[in-house]
PDB file of C-alpha atoms in Angstrom:
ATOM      1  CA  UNK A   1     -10.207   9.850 -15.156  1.00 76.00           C
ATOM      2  CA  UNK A   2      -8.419   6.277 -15.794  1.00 92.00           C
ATOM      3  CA  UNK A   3      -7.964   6.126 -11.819  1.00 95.00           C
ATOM      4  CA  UNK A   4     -11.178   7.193 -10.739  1.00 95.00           C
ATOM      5  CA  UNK A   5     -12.982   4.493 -12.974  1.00 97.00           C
ATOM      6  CA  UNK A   6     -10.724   1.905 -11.159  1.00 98.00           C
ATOM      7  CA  UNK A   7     -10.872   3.451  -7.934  1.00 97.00           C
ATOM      8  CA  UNK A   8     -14.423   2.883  -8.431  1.00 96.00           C
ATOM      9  CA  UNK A   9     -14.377  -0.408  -9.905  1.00 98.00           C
ATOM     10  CA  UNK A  10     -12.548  -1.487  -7.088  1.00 98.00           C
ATOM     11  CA  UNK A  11     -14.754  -0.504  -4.569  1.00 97.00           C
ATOM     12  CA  UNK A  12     -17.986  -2.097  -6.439  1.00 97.00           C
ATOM     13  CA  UNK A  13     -15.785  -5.142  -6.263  1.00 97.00           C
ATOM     14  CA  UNK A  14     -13.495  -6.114  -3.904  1.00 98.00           C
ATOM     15  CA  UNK A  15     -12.317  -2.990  -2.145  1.00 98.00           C
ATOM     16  CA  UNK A  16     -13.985  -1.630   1.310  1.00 98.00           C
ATOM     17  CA  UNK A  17     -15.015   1.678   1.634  1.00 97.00           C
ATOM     18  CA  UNK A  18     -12.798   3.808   3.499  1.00 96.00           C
ATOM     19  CA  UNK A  19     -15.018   5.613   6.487  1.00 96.00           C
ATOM     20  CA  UNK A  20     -14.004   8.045   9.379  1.00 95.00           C
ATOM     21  CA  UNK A  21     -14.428   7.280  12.728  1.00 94.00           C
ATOM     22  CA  UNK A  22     -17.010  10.399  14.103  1.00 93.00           C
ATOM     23  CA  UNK A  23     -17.537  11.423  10.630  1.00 92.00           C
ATOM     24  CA  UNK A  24     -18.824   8.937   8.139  1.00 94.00           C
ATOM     25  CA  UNK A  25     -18.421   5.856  10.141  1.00 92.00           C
ATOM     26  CA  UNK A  26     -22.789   5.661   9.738  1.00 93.00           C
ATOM     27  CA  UNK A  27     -22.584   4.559   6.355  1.00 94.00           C
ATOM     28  CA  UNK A  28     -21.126   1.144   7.471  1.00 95.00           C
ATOM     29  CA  UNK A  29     -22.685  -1.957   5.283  1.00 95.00           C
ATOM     30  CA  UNK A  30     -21.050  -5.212   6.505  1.00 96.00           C
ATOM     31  CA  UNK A  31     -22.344  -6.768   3.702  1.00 96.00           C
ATOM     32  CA  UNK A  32     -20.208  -4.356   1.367  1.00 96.00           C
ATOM     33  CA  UNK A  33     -17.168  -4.148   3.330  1.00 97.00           C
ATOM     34  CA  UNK A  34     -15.489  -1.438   5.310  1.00 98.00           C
ATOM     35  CA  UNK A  35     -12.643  -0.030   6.610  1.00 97.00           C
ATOM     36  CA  UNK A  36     -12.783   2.892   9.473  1.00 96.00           C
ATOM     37  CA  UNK A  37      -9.734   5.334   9.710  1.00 94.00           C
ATOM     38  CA  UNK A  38      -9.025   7.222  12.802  1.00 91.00           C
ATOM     39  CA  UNK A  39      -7.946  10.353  12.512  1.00 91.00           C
ATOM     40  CA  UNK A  40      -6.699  10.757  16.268  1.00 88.00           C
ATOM     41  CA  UNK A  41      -5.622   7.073  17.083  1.00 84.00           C
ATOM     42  CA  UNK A  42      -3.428   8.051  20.009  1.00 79.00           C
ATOM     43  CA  UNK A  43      -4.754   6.867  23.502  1.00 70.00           C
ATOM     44  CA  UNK A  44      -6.071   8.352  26.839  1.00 62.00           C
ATOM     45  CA  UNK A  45      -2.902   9.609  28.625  1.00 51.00           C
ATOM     46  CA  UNK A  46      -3.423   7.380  31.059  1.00 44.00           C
ATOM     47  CA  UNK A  47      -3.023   4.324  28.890  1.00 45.00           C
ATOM     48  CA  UNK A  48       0.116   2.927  28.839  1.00 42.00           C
ATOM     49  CA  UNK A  49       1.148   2.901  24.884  1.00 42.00           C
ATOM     50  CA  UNK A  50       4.310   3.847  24.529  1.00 42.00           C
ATOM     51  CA  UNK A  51       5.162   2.828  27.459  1.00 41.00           C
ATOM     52  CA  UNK A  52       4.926  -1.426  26.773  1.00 43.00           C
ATOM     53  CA  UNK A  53       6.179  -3.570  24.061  1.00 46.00           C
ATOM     54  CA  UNK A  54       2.362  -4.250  22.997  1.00 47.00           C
ATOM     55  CA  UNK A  55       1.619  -1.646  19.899  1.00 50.00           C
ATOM     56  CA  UNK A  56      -1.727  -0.649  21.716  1.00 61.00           C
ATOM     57  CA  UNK A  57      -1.642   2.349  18.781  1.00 72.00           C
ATOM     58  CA  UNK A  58      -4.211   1.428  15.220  1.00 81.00           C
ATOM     59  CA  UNK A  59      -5.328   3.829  12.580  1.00 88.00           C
ATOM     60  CA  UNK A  60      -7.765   1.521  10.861  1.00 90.00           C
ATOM     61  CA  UNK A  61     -10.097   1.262  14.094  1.00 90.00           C
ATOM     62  CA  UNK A  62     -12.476  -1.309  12.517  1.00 94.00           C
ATOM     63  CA  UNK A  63     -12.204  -3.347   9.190  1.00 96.00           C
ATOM     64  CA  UNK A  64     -15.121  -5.852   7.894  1.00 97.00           C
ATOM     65  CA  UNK A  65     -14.423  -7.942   4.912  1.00 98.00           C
ATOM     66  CA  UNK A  66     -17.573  -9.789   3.644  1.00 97.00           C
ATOM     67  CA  UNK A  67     -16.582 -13.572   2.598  1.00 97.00           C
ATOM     68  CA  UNK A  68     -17.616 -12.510  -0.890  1.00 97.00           C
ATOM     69  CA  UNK A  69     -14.036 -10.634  -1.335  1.00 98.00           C
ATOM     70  CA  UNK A  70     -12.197 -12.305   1.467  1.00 97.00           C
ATOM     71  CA  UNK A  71     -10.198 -14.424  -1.165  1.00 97.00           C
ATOM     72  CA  UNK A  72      -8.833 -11.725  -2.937  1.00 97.00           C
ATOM     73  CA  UNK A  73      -7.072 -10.768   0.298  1.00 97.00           C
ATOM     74  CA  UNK A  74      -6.258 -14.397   1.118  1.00 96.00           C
ATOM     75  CA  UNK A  75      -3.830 -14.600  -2.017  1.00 96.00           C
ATOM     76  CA  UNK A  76      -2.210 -11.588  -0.864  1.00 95.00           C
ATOM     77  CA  UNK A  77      -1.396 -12.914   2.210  1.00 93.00           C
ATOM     78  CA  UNK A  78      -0.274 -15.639   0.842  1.00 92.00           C
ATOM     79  CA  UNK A  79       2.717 -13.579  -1.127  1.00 90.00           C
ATOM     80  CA  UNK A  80       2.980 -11.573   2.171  1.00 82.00           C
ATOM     81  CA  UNK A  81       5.298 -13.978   3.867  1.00 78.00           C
ATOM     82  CA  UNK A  82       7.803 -14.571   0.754  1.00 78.00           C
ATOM     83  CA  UNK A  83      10.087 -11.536   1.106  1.00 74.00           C
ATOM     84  CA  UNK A  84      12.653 -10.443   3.307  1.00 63.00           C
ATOM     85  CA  UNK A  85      12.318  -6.430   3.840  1.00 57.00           C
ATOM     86  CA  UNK A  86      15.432  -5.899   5.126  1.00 55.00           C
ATOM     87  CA  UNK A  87      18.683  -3.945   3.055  1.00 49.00           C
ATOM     88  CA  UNK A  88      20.252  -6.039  -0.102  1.00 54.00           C
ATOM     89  CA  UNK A  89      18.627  -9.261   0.890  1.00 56.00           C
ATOM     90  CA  UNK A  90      18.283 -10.991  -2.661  1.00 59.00           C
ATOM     91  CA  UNK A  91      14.894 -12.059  -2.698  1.00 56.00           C
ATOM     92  CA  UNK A  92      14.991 -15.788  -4.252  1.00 60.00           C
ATOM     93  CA  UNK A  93      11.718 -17.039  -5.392  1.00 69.00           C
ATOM     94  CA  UNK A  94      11.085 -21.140  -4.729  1.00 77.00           C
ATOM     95  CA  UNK A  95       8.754 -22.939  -7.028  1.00 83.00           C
ATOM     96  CA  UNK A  96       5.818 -22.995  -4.729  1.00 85.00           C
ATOM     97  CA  UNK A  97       6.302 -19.135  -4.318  1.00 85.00           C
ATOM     98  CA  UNK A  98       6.408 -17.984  -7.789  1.00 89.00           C
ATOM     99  CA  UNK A  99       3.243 -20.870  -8.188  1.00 93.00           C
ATOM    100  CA  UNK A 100       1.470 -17.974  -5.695  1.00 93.00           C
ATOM    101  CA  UNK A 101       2.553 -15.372  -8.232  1.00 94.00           C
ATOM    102  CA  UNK A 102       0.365 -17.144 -10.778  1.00 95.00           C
ATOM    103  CA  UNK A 103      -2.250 -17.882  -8.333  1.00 96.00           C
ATOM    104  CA  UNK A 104      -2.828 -14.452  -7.644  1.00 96.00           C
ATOM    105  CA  UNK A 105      -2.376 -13.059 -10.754  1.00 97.00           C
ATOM    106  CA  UNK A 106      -4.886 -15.441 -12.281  1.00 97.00           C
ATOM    107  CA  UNK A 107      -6.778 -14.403 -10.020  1.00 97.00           C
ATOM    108  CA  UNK A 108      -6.587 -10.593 -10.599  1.00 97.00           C
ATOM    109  CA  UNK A 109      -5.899 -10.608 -14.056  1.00 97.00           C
ATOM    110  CA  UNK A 110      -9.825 -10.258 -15.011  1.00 95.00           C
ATOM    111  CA  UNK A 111     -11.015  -8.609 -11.967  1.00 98.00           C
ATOM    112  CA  UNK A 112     -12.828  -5.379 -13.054  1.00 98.00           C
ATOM    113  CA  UNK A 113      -9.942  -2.638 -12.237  1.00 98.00           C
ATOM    114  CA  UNK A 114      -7.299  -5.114 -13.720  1.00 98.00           C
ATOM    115  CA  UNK A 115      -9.590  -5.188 -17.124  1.00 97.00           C
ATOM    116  CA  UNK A 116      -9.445  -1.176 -16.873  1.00 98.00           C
ATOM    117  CA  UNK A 117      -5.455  -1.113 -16.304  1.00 97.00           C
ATOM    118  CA  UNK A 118      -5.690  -3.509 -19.549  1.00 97.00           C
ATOM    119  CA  UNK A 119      -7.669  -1.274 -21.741  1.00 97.00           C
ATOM    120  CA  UNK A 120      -5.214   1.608 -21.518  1.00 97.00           C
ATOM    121  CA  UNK A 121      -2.340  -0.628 -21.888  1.00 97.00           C
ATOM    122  CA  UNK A 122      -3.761  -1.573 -24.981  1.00 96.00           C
ATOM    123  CA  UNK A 123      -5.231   2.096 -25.840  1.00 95.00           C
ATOM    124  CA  UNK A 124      -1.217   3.124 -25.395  1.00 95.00           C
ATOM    125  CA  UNK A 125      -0.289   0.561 -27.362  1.00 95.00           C
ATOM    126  CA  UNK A 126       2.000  -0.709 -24.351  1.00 94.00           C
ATOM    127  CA  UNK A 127       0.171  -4.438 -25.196  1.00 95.00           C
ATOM    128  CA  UNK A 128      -1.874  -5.921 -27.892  1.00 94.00           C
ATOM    129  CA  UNK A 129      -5.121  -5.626 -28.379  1.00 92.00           C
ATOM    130  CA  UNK A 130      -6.977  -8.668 -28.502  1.00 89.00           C
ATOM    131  CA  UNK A 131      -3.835 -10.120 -26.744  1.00 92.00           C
ATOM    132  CA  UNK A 132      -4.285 -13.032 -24.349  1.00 95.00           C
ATOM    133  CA  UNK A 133      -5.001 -13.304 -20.691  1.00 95.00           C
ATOM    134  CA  UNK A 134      -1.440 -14.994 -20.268  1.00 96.00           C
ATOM    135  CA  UNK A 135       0.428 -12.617 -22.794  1.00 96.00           C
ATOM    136  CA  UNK A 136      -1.557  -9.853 -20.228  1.00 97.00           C
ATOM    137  CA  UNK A 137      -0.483 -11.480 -16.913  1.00 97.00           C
ATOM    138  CA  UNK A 138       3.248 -12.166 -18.580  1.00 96.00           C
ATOM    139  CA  UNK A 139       3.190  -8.497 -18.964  1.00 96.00           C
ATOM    140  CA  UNK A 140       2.280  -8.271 -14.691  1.00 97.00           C
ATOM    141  CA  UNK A 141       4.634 -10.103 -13.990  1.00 95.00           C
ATOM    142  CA  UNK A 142       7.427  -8.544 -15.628  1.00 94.00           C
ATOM    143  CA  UNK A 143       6.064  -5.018 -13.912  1.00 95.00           C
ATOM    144  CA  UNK A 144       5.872  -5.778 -10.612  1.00 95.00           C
ATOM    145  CA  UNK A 145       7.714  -9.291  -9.833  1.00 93.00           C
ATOM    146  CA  UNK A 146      10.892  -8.482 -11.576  1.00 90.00           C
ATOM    147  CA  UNK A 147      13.541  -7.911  -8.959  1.00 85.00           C
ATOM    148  CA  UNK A 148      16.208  -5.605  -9.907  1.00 79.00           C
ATOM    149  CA  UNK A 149      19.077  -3.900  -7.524  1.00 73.00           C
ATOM    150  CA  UNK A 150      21.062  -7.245  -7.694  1.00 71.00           C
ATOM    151  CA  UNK A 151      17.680  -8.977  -7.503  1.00 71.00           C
ATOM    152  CA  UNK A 152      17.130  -7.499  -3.844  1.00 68.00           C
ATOM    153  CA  UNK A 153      13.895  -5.779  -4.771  1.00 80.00           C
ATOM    154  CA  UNK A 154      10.492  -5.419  -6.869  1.00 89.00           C
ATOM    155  CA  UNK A 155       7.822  -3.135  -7.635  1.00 90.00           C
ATOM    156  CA  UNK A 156       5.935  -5.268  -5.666  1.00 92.00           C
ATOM    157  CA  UNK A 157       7.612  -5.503  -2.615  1.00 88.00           C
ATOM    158  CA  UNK A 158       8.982  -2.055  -2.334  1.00 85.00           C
ATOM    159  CA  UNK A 159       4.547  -0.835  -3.110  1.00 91.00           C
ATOM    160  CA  UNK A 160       2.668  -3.415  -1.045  1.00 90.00           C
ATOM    161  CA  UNK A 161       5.362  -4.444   1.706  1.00 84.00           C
ATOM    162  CA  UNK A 162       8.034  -1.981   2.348  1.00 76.00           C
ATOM    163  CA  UNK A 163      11.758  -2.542   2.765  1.00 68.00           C
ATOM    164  CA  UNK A 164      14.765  -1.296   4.775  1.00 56.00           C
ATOM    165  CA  UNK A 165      15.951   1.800   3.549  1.00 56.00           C
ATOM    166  CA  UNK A 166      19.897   2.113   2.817  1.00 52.00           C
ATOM    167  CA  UNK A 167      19.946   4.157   5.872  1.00 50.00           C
ATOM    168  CA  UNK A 168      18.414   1.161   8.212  1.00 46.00           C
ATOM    169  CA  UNK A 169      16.215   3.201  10.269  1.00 49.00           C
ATOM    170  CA  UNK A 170      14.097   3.985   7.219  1.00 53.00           C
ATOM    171  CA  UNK A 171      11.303   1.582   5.889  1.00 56.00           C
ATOM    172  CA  UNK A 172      10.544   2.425   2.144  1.00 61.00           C
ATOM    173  CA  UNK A 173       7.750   1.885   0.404  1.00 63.00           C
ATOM    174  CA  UNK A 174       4.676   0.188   2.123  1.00 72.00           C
ATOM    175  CA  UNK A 175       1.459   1.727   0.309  1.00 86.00           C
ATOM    176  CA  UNK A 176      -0.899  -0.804   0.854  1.00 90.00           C
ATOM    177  CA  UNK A 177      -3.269  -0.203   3.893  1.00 92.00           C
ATOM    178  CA  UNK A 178      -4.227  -3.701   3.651  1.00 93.00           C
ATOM    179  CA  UNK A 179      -0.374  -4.799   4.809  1.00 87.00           C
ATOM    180  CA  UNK A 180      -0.010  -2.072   7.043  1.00 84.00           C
ATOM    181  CA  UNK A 181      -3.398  -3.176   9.165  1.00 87.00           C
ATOM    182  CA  UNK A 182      -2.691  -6.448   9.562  1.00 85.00           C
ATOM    183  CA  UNK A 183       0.881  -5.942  10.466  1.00 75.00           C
ATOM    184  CA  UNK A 184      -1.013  -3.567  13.232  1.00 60.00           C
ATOM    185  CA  UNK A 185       1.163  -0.585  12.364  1.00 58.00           C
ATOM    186  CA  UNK A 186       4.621   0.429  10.739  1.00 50.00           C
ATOM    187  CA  UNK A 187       6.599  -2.883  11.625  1.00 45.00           C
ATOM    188  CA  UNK A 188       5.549  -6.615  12.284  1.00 38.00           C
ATOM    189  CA  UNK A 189       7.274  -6.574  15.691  1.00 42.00           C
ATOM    190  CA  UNK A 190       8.101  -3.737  17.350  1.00 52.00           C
ATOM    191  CA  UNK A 191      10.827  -5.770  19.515  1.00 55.00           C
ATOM    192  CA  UNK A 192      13.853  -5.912  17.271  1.00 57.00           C
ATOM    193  CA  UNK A 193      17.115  -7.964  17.796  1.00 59.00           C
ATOM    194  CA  UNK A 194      19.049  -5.046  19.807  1.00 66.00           C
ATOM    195  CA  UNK A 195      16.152  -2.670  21.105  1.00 65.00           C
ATOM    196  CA  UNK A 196      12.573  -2.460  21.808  1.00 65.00           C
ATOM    197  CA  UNK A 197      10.961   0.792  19.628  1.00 63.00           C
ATOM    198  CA  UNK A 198       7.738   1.772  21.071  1.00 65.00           C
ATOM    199  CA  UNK A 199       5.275   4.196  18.938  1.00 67.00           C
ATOM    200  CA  UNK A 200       5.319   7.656  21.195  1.00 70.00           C
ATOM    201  CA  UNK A 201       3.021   9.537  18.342  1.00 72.00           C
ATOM    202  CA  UNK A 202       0.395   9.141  15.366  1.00 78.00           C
ATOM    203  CA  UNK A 203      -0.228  11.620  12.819  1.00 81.00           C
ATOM    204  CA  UNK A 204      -2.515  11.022  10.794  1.00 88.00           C
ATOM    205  CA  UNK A 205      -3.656  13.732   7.861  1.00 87.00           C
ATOM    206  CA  UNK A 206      -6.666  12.296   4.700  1.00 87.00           C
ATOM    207  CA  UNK A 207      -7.991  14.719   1.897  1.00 82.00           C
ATOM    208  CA  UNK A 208      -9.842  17.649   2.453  1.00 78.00           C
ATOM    209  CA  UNK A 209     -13.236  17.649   1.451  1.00 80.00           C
ATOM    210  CA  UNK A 210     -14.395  14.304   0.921  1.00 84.00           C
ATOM    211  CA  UNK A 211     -16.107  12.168   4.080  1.00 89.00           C
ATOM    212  CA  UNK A 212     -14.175   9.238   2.699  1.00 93.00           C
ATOM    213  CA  UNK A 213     -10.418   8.508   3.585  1.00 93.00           C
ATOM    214  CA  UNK A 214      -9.595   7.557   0.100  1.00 94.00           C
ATOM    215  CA  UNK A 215      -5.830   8.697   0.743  1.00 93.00           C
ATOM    216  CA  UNK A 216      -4.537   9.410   4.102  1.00 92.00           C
ATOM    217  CA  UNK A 217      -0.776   9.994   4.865  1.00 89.00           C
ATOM    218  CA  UNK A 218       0.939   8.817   8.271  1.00 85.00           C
ATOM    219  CA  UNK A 219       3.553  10.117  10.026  1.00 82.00           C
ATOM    220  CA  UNK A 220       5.256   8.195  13.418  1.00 76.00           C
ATOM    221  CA  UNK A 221       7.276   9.544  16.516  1.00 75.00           C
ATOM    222  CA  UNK A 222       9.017   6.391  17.650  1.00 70.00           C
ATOM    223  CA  UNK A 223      11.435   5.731  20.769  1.00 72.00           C
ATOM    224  CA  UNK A 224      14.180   2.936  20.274  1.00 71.00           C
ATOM    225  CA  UNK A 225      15.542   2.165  23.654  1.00 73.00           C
ATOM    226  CA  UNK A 226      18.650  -0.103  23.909  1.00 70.00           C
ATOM    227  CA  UNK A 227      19.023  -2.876  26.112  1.00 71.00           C
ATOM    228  CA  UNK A 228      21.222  -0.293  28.143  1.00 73.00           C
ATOM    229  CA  UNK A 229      17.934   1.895  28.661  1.00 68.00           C
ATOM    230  CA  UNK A 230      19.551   5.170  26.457  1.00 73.00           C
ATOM    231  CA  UNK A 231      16.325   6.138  24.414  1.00 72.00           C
ATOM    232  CA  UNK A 232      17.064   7.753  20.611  1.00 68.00           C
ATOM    233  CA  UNK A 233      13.510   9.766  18.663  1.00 68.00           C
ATOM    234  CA  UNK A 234      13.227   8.649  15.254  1.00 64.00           C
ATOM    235  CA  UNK A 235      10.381  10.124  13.015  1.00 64.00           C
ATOM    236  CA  UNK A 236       8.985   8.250  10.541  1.00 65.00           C
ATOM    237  CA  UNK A 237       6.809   8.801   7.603  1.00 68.00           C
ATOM    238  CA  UNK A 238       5.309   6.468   5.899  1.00 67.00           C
ATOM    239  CA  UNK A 239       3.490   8.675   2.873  1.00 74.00           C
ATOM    240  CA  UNK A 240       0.415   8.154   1.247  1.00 85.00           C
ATOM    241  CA  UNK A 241      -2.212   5.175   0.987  1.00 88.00           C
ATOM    242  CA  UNK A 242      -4.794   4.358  -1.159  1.00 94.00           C
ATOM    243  CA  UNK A 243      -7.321   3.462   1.887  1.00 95.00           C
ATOM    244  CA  UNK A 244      -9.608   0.351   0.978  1.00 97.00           C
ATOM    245  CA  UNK A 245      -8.259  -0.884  -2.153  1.00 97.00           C
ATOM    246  CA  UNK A 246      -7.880  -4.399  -2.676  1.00 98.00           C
ATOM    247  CA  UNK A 247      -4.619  -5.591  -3.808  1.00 97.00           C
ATOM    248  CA  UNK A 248      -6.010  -5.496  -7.563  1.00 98.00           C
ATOM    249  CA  UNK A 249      -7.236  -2.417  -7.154  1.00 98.00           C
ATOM    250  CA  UNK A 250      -3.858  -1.170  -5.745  1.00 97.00           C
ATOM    251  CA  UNK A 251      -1.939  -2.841  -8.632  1.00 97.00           C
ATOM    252  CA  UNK A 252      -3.793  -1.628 -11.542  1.00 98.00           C
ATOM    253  CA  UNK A 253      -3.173   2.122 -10.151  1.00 97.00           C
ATOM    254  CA  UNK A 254      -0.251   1.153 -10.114  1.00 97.00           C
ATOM    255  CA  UNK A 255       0.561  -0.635 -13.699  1.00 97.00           C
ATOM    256  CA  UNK A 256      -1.110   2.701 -15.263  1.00 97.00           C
ATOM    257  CA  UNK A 257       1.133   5.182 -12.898  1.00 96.00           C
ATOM    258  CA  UNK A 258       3.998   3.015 -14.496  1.00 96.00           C
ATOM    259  CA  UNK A 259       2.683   3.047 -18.099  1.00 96.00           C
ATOM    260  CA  UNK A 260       1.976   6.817 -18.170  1.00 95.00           C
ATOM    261  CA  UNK A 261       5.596   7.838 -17.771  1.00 91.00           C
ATOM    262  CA  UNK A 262       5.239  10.610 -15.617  1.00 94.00           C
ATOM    263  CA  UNK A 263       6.828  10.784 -12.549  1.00 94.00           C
ATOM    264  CA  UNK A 264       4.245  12.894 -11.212  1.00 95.00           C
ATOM    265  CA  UNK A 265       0.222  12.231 -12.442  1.00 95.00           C
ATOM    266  CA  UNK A 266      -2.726  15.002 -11.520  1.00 94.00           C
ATOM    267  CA  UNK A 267      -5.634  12.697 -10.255  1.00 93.00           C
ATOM    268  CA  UNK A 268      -8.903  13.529  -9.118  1.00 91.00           C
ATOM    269  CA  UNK A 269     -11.146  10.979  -6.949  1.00 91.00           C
ATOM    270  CA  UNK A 270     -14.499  11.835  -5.674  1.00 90.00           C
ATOM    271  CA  UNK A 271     -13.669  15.675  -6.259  1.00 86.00           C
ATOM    272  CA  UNK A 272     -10.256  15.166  -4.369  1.00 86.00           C
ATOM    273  CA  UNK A 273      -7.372  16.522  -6.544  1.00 87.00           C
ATOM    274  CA  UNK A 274      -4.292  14.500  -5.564  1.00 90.00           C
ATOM    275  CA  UNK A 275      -1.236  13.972  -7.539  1.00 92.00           C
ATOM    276  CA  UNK A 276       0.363  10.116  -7.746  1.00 94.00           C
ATOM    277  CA  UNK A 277       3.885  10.066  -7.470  1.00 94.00           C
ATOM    278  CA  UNK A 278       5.743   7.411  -8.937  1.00 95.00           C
ATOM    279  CA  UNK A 279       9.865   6.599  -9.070  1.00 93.00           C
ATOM    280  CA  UNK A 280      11.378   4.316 -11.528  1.00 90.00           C
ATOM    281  CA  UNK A 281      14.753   3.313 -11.550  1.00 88.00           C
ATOM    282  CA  UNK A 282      16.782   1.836 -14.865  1.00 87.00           C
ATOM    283  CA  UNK A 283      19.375  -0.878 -15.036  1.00 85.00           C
ATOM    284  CA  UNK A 284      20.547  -2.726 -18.230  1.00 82.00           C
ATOM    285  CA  UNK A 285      18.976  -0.221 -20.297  1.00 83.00           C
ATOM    286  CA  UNK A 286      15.092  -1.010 -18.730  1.00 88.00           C
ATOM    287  CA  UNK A 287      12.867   0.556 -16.721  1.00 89.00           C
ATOM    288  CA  UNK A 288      11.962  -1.056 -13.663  1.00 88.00           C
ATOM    289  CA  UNK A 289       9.208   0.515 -11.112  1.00 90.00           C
ATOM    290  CA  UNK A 290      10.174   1.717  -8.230  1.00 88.00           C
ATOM    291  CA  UNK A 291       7.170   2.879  -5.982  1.00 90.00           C
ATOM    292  CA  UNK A 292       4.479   4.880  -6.616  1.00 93.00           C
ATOM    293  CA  UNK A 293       2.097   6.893  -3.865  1.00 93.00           C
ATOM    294  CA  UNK A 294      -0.864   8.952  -3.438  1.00 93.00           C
ATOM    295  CA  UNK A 295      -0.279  12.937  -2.354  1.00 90.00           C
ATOM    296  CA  UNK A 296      -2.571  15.117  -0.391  1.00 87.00           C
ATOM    297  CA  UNK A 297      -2.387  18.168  -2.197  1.00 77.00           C
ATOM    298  CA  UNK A 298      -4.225  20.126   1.191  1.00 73.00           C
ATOM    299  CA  UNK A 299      -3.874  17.767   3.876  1.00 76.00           C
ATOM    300  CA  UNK A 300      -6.419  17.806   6.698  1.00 77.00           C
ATOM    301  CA  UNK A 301      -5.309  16.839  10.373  1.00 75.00           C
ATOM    302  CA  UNK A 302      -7.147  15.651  13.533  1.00 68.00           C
ATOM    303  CA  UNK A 303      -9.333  18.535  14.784  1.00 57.00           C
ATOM    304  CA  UNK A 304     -10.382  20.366  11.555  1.00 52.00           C
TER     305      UNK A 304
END
């Protein structure tokens, strides 16, 4: 129940309700927000995607954020460009970065999901009641800004941006839609030092009985082709999102999914039964978080 009341919380706030492009895509109120998922995002044939270095391929066919909760995604962008996603890079935060830390958790400290993330950190006597906001965004900070792995990682980056897996063809992590759209799919670039990877399939599967896409999972067929031409398939998939969450929203799911202690939580939003998956790792003697996702328990694909 915890993550339905933020789940809704969120959306009454600053999150954007996730539509479906031939399905629910009439219930579109600007003045609200939206964000429209595509369930078959792959082009005409004759299009020439996959077959250019532009990444002509998006699942979030049409996003509207009303000024009212633009700022909210503002501050995330502004932490968006302080971490380095590839393998062991130590992530080493400068003054004016960890002074956008603050900013944004300042910011989303009070916000109305945040407050419900609070309330059953105090409830589980995981922080003090009557505690203040600082104690409460000391306690943030330490969850998801920590780095850890010889201070290569966080649960911040590994959730919201995604990082090099320790196989190198692999990004990890990446659950927030938010990154993901404006990146305009699985990577920033899709040219790379050595190759050009060009997206060759989308699959794209979202719960089953709901006409929202409040989690939808993705799953890429990519082509690396080396400067000498010699193509190689990779598949990638990049798990579940939370679709239309801010990044408050996203992080107070996640702060409970870390609290709880299980690795895997039984959640049900808008009649959806899903099950939140979520990885810790210890050093020193503390636990540090990991990542945490959404899973469809019955996934439905384009066509059904």
């Amino acid at each position: 129940m915890t993550f339905f009341k933020i789940w809704q919380a969120d959306m009454d706030n600053n999150g954007v309700i996730p539509l479906i492009k031939g399905l629910s895509e009439n219930q579109k109120q600007p003045e609200k927000g939206y964000v429209i998922v595509d369930m078959n995002p792959m082009p005409d044939s004759g299009s020439s995607a996959g077959g250019s270095e532009a990444n002509e391929i998006s699942v979030f066919a049409e996003v509207v954020i009303p000024e009212s909760k633009q700022r909210s995604y503002d501050l995330f962008m502004k932490l968006h460009d302080n971490y380095d996603w590839r393998a062991k890079e130590k992530e080493a935060s400068t003054p004016g970065e960890a002074a956008e830390i603050n900013e944004f958790l300042q910011f989303a400290a009070n916000t109305a999901p945040m407050r419900l993330a609070r309330k059953y950190a105090e409830d589980h006597h995981q922080l003090k009641a009557g505690c203040s906001t600082e104690e409460w965004i000391n306690m943030l900070k330490s969850v998801w800004f920590t780095t850890f792995m010889d201070k290569s990682t966080s649960y911040f980056e590994h959730v919201f941006l995604g990082e090099q897996g320790s196989k190198r063809r692999k990004l990890g992590g990446h659950h927030f839609w938010y990154h993901y759209y404006v990146n305009d799919g699985p990577f920033a670039a899709l040219k790379k030092d050595d190759s050009i990877v060009f997206i060759k399939h989308v699959e794209v599967a979202r719960t089953e009985h709901s006409r929202l896409a409040e989690v939808i999972t993705i799953k890429y067929t990519l082509e690396e082709r080396k400067p000498n031409g010699e193509p190689q398939i990779l598949i990638k998939d990049l798990g579940g999102f939370f679709v239309g969450t801010s990044a408050e929203g996203l992080m107070a799911m996640g702060t409970v999914a870390f609290l709880d202690g299980r690795q895997d939580i039984p959640v049900e939003i808008n009649g959806e039964r899903l099950n939140l998956a979520v990885f810790r790792r210890k050093e020193d003697g503390k636990d540090y978080g990991r990542t945490f996702f959404p899973k469809i328990a019955e996934p439905v694909r384009a066509g059904r």
